JSON list of C-alpha atoms in Angstrom, two decimals:
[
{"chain": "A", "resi": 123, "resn": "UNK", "atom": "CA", "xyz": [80.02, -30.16, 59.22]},
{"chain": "A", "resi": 124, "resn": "UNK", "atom": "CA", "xyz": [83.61, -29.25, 59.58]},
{"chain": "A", "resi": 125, "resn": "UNK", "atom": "CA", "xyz": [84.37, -28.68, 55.86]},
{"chain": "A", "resi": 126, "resn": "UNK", "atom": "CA", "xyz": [81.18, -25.95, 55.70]},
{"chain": "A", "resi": 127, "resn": "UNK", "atom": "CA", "xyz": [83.12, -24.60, 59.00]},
{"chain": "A", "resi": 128, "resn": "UNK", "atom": "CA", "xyz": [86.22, -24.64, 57.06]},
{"chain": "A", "resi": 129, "resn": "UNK", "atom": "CA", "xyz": [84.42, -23.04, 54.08]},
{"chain": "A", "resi": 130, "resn": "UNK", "atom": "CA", "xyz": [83.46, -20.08, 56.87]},
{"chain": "A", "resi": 131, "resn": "UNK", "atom": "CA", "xyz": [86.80, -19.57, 57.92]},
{"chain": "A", "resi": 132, "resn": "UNK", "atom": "CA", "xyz": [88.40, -19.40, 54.21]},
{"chain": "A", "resi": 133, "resn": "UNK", "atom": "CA", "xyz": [85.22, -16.86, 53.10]},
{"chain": "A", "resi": 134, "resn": "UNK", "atom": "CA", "xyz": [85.95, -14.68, 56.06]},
{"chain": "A", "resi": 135, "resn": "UNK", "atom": "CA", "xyz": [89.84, -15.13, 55.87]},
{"chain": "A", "resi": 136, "resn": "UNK", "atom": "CA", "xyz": [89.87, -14.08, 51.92]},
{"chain": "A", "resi": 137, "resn": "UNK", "atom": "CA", "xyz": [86.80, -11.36, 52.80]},
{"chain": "A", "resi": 138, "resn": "UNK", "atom": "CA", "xyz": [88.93, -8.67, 54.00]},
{"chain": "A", "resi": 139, "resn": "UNK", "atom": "CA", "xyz": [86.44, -5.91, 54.45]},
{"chain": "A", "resi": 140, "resn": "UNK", "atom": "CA", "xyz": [83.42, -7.73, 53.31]},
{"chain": "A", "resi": 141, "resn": "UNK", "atom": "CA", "xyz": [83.95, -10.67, 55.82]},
{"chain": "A", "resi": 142, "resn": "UNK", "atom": "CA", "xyz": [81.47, -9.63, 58.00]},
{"chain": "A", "resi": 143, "resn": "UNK", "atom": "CA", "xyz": [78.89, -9.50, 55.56]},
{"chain": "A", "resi": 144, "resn": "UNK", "atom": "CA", "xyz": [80.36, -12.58, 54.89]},
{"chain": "A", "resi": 145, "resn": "UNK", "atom": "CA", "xyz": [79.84, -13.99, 58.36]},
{"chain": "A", "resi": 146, "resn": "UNK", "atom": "CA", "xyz": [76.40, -12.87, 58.56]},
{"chain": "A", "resi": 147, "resn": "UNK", "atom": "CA", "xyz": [75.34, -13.90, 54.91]},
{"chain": "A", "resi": 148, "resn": "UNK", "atom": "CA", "xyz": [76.81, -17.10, 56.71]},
{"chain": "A", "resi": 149, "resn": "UNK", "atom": "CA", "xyz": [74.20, -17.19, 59.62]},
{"chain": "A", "resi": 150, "resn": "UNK", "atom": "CA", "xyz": [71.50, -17.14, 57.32]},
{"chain": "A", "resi": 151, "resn": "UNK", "atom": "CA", "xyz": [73.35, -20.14, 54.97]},
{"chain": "A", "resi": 152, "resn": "UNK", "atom": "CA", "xyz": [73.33, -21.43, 58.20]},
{"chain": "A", "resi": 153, "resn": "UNK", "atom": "CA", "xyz": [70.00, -23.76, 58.18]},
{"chain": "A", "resi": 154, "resn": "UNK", "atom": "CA", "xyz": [70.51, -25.14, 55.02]},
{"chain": "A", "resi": 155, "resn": "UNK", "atom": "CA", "xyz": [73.93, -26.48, 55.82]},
{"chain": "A", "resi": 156, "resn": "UNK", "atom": "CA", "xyz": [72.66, -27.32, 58.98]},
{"chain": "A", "resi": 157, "resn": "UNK", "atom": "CA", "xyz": [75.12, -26.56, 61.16]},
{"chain": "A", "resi": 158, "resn": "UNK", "atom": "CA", "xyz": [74.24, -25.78, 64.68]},
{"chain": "A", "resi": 159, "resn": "UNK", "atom": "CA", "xyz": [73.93, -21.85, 65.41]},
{"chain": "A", "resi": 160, "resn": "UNK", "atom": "CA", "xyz": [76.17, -22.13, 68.51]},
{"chain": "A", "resi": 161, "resn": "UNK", "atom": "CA", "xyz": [78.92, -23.49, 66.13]},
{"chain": "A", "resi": 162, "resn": "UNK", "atom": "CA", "xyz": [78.52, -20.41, 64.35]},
{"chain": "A", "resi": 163, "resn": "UNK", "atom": "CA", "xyz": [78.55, -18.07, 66.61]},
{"chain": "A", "resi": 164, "resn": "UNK", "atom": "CA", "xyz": [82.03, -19.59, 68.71]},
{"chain": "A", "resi": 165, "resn": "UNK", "atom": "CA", "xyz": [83.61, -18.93, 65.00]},
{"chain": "A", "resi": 166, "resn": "UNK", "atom": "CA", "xyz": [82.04, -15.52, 65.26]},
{"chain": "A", "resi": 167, "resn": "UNK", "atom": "CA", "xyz": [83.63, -15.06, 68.48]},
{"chain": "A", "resi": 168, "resn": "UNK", "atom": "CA", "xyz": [87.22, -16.91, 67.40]},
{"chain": "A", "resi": 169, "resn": "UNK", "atom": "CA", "xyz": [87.35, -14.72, 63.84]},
{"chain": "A", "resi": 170, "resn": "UNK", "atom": "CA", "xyz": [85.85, -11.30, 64.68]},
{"chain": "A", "resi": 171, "resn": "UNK", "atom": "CA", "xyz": [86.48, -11.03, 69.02]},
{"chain": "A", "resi": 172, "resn": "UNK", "atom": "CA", "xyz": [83.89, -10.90, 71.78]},
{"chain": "A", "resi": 173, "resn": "UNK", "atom": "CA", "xyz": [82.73, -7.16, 70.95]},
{"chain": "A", "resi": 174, "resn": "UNK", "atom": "CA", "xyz": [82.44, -7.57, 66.84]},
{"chain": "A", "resi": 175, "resn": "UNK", "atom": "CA", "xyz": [81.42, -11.37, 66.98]},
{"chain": "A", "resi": 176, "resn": "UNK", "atom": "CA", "xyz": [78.44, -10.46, 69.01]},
{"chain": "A", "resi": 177, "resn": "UNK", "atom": "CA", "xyz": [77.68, -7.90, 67.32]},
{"chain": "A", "resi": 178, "resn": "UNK", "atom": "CA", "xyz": [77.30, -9.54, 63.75]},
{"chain": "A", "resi": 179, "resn": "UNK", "atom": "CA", "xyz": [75.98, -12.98, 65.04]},
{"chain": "A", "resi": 180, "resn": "UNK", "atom": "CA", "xyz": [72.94, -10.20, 66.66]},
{"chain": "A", "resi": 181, "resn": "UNK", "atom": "CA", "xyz": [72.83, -9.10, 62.88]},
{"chain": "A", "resi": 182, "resn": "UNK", "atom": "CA", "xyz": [72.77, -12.81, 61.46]},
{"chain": "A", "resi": 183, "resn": "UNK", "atom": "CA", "xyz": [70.57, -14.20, 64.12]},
{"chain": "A", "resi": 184, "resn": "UNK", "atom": "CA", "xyz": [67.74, -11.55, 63.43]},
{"chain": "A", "resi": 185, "resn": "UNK", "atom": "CA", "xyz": [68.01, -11.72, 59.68]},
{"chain": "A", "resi": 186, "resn": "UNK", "atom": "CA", "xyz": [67.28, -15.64, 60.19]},
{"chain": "A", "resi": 187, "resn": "UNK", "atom": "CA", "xyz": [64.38, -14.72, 62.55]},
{"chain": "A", "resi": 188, "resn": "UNK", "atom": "CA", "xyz": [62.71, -12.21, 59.78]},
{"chain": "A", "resi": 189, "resn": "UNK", "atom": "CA", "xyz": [62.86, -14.99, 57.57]},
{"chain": "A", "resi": 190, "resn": "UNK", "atom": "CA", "xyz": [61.83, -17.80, 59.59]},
{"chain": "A", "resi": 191, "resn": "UNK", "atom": "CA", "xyz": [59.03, -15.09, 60.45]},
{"chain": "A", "resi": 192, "resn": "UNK", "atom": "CA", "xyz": [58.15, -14.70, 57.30]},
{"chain": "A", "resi": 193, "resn": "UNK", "atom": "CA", "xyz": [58.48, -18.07, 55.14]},
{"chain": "A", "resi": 194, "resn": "UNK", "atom": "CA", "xyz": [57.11, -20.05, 58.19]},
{"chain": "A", "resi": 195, "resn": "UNK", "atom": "CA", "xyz": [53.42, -19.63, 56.81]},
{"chain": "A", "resi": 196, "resn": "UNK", "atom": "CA", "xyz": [53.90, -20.46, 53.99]},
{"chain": "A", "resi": 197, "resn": "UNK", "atom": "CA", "xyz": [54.91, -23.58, 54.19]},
{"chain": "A", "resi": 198, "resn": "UNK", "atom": "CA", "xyz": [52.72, -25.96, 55.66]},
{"chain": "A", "resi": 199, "resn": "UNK", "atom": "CA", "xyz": [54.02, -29.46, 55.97]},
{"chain": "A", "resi": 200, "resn": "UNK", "atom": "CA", "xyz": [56.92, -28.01, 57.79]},
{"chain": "A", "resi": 201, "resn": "UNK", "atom": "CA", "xyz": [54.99, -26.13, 59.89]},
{"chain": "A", "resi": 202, "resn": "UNK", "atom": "CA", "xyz": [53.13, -28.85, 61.22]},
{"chain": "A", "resi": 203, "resn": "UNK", "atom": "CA", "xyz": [56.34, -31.28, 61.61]},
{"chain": "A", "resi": 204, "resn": "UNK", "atom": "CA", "xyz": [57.47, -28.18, 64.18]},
{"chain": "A", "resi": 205, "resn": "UNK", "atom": "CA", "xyz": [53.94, -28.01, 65.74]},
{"chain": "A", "resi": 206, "resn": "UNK", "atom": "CA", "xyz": [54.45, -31.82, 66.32]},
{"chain": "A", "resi": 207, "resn": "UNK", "atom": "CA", "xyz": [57.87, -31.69, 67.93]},
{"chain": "A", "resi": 208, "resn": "UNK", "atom": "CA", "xyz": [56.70, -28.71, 69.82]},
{"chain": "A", "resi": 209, "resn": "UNK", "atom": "CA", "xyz": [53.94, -30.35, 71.39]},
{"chain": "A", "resi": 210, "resn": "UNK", "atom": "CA", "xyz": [56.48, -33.31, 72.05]},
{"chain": "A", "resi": 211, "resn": "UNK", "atom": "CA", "xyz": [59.01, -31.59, 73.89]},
{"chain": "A", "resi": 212, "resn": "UNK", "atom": "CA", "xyz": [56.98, -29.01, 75.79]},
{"chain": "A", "resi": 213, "resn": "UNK", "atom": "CA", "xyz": [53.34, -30.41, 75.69]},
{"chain": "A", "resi": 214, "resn": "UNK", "atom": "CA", "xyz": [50.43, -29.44, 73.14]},
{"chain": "A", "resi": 215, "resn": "UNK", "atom": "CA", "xyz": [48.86, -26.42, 75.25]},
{"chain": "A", "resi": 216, "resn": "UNK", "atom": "CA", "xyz": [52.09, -25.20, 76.86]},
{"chain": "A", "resi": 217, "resn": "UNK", "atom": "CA", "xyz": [53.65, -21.80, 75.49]},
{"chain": "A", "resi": 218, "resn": "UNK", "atom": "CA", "xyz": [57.00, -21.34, 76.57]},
{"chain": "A", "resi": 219, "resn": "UNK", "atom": "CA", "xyz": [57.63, -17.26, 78.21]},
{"chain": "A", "resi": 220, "resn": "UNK", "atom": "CA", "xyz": [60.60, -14.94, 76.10]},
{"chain": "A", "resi": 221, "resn": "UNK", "atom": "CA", "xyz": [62.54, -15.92, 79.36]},
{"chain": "A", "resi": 222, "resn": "UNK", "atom": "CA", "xyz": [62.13, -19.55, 78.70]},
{"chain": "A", "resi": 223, "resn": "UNK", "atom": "CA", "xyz": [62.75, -19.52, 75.03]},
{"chain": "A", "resi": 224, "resn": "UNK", "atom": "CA", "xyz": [65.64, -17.53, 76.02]},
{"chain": "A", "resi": 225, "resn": "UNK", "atom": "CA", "xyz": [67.50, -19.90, 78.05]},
{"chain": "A", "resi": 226, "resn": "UNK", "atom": "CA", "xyz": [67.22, -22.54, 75.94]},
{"chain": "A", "resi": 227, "resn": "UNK", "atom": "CA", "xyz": [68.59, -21.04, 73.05]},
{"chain": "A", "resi": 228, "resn": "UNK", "atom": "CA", "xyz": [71.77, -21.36, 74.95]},
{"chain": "A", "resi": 229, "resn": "UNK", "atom": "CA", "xyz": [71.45, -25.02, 74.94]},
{"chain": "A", "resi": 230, "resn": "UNK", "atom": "CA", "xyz": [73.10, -26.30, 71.99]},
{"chain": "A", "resi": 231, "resn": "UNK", "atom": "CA", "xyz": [70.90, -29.39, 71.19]},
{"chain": "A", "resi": 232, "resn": "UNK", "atom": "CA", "xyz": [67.19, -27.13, 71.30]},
{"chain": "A", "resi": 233, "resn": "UNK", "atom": "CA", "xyz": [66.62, -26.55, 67.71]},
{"chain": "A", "resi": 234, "resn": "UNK", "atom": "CA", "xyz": [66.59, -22.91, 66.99]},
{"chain": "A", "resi": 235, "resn": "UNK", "atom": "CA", "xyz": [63.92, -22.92, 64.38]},
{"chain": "A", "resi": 236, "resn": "UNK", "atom": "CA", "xyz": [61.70, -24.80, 67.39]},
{"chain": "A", "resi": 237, "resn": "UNK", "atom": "CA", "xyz": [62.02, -21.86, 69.45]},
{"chain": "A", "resi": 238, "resn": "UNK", "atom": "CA", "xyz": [61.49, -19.45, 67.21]},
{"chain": "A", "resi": 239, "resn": "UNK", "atom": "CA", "xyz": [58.14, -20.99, 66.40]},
{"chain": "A", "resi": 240, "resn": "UNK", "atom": "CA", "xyz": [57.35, -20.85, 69.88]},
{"chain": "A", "resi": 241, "resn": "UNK", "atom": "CA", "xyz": [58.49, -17.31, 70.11]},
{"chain": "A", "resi": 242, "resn": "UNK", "atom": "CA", "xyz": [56.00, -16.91, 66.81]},
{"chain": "A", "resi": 243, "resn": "UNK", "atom": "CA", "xyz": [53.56, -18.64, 68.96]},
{"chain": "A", "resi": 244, "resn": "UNK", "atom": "CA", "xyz": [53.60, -15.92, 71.96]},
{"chain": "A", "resi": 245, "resn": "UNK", "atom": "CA", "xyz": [53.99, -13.17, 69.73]},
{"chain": "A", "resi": 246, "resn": "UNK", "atom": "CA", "xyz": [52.54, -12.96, 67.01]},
{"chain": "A", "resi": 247, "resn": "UNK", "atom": "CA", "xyz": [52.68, -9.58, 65.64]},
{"chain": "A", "resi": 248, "resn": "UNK", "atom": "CA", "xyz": [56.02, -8.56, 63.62]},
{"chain": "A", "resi": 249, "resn": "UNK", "atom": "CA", "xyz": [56.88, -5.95, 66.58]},
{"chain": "A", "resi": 250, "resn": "UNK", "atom": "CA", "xyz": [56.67, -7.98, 69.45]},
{"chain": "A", "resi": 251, "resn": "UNK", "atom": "CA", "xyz": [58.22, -11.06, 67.34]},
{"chain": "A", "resi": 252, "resn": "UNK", "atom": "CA", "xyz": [61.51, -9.04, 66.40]},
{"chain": "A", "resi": 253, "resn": "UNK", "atom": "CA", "xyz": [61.93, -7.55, 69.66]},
{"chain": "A", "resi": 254, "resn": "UNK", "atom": "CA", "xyz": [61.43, -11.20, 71.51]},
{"chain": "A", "resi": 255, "resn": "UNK", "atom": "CA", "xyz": [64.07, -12.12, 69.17]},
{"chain": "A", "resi": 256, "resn": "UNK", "atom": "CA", "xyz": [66.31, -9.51, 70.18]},
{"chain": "A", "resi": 257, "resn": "UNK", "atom": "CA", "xyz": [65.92, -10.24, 73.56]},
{"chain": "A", "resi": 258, "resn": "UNK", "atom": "CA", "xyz": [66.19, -14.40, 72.92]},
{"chain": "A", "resi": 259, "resn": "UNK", "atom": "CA", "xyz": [69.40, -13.70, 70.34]},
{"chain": "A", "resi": 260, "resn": "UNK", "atom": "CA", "xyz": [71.71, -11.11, 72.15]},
{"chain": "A", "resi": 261, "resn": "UNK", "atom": "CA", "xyz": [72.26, -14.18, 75.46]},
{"chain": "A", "resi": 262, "resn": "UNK", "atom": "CA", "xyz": [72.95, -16.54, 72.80]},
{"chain": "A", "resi": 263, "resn": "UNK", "atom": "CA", "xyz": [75.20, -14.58, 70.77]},
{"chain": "A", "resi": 264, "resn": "UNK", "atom": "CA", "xyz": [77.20, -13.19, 74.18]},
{"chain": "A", "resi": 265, "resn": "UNK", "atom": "CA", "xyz": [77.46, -16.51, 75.95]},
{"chain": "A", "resi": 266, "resn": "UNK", "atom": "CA", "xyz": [78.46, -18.37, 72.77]},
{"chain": "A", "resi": 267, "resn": "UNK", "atom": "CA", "xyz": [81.46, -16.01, 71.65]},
{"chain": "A", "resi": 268, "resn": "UNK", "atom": "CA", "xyz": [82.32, -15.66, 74.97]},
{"chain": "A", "resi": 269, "resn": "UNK", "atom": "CA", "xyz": [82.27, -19.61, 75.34]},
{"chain": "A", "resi": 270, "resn": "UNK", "atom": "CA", "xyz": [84.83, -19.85, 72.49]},
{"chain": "A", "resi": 271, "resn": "UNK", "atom": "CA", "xyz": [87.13, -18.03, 73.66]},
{"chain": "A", "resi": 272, "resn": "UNK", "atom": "CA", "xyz": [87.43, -20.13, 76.92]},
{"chain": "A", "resi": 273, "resn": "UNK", "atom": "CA", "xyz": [86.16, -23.78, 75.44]},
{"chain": "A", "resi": 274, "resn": "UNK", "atom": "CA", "xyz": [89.66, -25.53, 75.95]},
{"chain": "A", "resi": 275, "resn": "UNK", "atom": "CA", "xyz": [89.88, -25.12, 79.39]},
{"chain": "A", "resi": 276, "resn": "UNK", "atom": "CA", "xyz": [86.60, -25.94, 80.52]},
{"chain": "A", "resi": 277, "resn": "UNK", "atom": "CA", "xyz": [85.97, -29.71, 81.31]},
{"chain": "A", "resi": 278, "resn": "UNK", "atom": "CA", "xyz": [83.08, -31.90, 80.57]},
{"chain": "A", "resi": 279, "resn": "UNK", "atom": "CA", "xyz": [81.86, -31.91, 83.90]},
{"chain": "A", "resi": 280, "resn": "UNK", "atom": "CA", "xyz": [81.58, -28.12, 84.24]},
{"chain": "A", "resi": 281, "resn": "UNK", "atom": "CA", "xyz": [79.92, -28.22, 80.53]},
{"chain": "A", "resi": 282, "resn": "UNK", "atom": "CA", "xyz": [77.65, -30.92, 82.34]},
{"chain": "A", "resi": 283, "resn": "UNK", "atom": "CA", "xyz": [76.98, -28.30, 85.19]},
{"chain": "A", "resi": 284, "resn": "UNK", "atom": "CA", "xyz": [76.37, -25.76, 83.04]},
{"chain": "A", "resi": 285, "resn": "UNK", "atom": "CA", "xyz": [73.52, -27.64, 81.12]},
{"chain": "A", "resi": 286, "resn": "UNK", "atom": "CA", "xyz": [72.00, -28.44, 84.26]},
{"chain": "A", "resi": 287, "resn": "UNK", "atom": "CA", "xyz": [72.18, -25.05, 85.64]},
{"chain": "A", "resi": 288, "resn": "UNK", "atom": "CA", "xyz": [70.33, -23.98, 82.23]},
{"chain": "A", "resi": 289, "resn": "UNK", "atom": "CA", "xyz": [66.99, -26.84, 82.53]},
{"chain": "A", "resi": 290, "resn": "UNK", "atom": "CA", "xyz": [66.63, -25.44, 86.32]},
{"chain": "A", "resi": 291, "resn": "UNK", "atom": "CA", "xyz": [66.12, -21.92, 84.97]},
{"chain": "A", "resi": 292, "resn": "UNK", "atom": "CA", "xyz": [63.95, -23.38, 82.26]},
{"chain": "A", "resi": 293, "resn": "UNK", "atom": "CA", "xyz": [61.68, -24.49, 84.87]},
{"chain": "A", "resi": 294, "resn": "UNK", "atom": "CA", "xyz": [62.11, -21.87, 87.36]},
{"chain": "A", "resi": 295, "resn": "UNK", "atom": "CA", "xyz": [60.78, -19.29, 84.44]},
{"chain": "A", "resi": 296, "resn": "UNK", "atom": "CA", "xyz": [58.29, -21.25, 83.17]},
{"chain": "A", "resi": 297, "resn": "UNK", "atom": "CA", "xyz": [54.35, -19.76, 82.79]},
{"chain": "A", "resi": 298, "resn": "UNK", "atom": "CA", "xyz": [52.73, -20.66, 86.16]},
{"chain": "A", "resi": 299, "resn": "UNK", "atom": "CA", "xyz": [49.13, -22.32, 85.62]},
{"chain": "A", "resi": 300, "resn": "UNK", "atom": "CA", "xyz": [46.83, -23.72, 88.22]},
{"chain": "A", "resi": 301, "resn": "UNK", "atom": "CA", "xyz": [45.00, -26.89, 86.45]},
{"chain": "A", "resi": 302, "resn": "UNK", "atom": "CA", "xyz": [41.41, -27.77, 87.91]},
{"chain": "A", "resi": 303, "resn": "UNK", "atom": "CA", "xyz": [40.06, -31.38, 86.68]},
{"chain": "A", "resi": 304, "resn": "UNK", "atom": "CA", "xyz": [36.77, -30.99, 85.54]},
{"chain": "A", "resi": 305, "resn": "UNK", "atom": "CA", "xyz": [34.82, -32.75, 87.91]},
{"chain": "A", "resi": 306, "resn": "UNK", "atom": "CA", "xyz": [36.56, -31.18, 90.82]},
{"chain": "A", "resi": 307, "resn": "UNK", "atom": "CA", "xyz": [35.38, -27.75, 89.11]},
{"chain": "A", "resi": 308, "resn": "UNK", "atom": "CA", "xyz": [31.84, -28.41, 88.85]},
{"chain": "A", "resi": 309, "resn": "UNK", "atom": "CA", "xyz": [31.16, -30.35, 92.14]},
{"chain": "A", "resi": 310, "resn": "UNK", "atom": "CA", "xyz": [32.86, -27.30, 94.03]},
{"chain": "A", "resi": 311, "resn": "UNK", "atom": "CA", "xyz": [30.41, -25.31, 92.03]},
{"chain": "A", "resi": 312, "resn": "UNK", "atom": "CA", "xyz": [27.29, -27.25, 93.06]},
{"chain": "A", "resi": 313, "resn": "UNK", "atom": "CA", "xyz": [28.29, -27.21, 96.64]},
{"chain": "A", "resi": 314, "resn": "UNK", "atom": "CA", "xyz": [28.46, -23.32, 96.84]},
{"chain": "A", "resi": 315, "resn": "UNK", "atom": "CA", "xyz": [25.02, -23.26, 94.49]},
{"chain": "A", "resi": 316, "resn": "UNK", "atom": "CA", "xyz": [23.76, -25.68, 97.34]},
{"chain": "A", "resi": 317, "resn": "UNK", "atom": "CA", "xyz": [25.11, -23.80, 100.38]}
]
């Protein structure tokens, strides 16, 4: 992973002008060299600044989700390998809110391609996809080029924090459903038929 980070920083380095077509060209390289999306966007942040970092890791991010959007149905087998981790990590009938998917996007170890699936999942129009994916992708691509700048003098426990802080908003966002077991349903039914 560190020589296709190295390999970033010499294509943007020798880029000149064109390195931020290079960087975002980059994002989309991204999943097949797969390197995680935060590491990319904390170079984004380290070569290009807070303002222009964000900026093209926005660009990069939603040219990954257009094709993730599109090339997702197509193939099958790796569409149901994500529909199997999905229902392993959130449950089979659970969709995750924007807000959700949103949050944990900015945990590094949530696969990005999982959430976008999920995002797929709630909306599943073009429109409301991209726009979702605005909304998911602009945290992640603020938080993480901020987080570069600032990653030396943070220490693991306030990284630890951090993470924590993160799974409580998870589950303080998450889609609020009130589960009836079936025979509790239909006796309360036969009782008000009876009364």
């Amino acid at each position: 992973m560190n020589e296709n980070l190295s390999l970033l920083l010499i294509m943007v380095e020798a880029g000149g002008i064109f390195a931020p077509v290079a960087f975002i060209l980059f994002h989309l390289l991204r999943s097949f060299l797969f390197i995680p999306v935060s590491v990319v966007v904390i170079a984004g942040g380290v070569l290009f600044g807070t303002v222009w970092g964000t900026t093209y890791s926005v660009i990069g991010l939603m040219g990954v989700s257009i094709l993730f959007y599109v090339f997702i149905d197509k193939m099958p087998k790796t569409q149901e390998r994500i529909i199997k981790i999905k229902n392993r990590w959130f449950g089979e009938y659970r969709n995750l809110t924007v807000g959700q998917i949103t949050i944990l996007r900015l945990i590094p170890f949530v696969h990005y391609h999982l959430l976008s699936f999920c995002l797929k999942q709630r909306k599943p129009r073009f429109k409301e996809y991209m726009k979702a994916s605005l909304l998911s992708n602009i945290p992640i691509a603020f938080v993480c080029t901020i987080f570069g700048e600032y990653i030396s003098t943070l220490t693991p426990s306030f990284i630890v924090l951090i993470l924590i802080g993160l799974t409580c908003l998870v589950y303080l966002l998450r889609e609020k459903q009130n589960v009836i077991k079936w025979n509790v349903f239909f006796k309360r039914t036969k009782e008000k038929a009876a009364g």
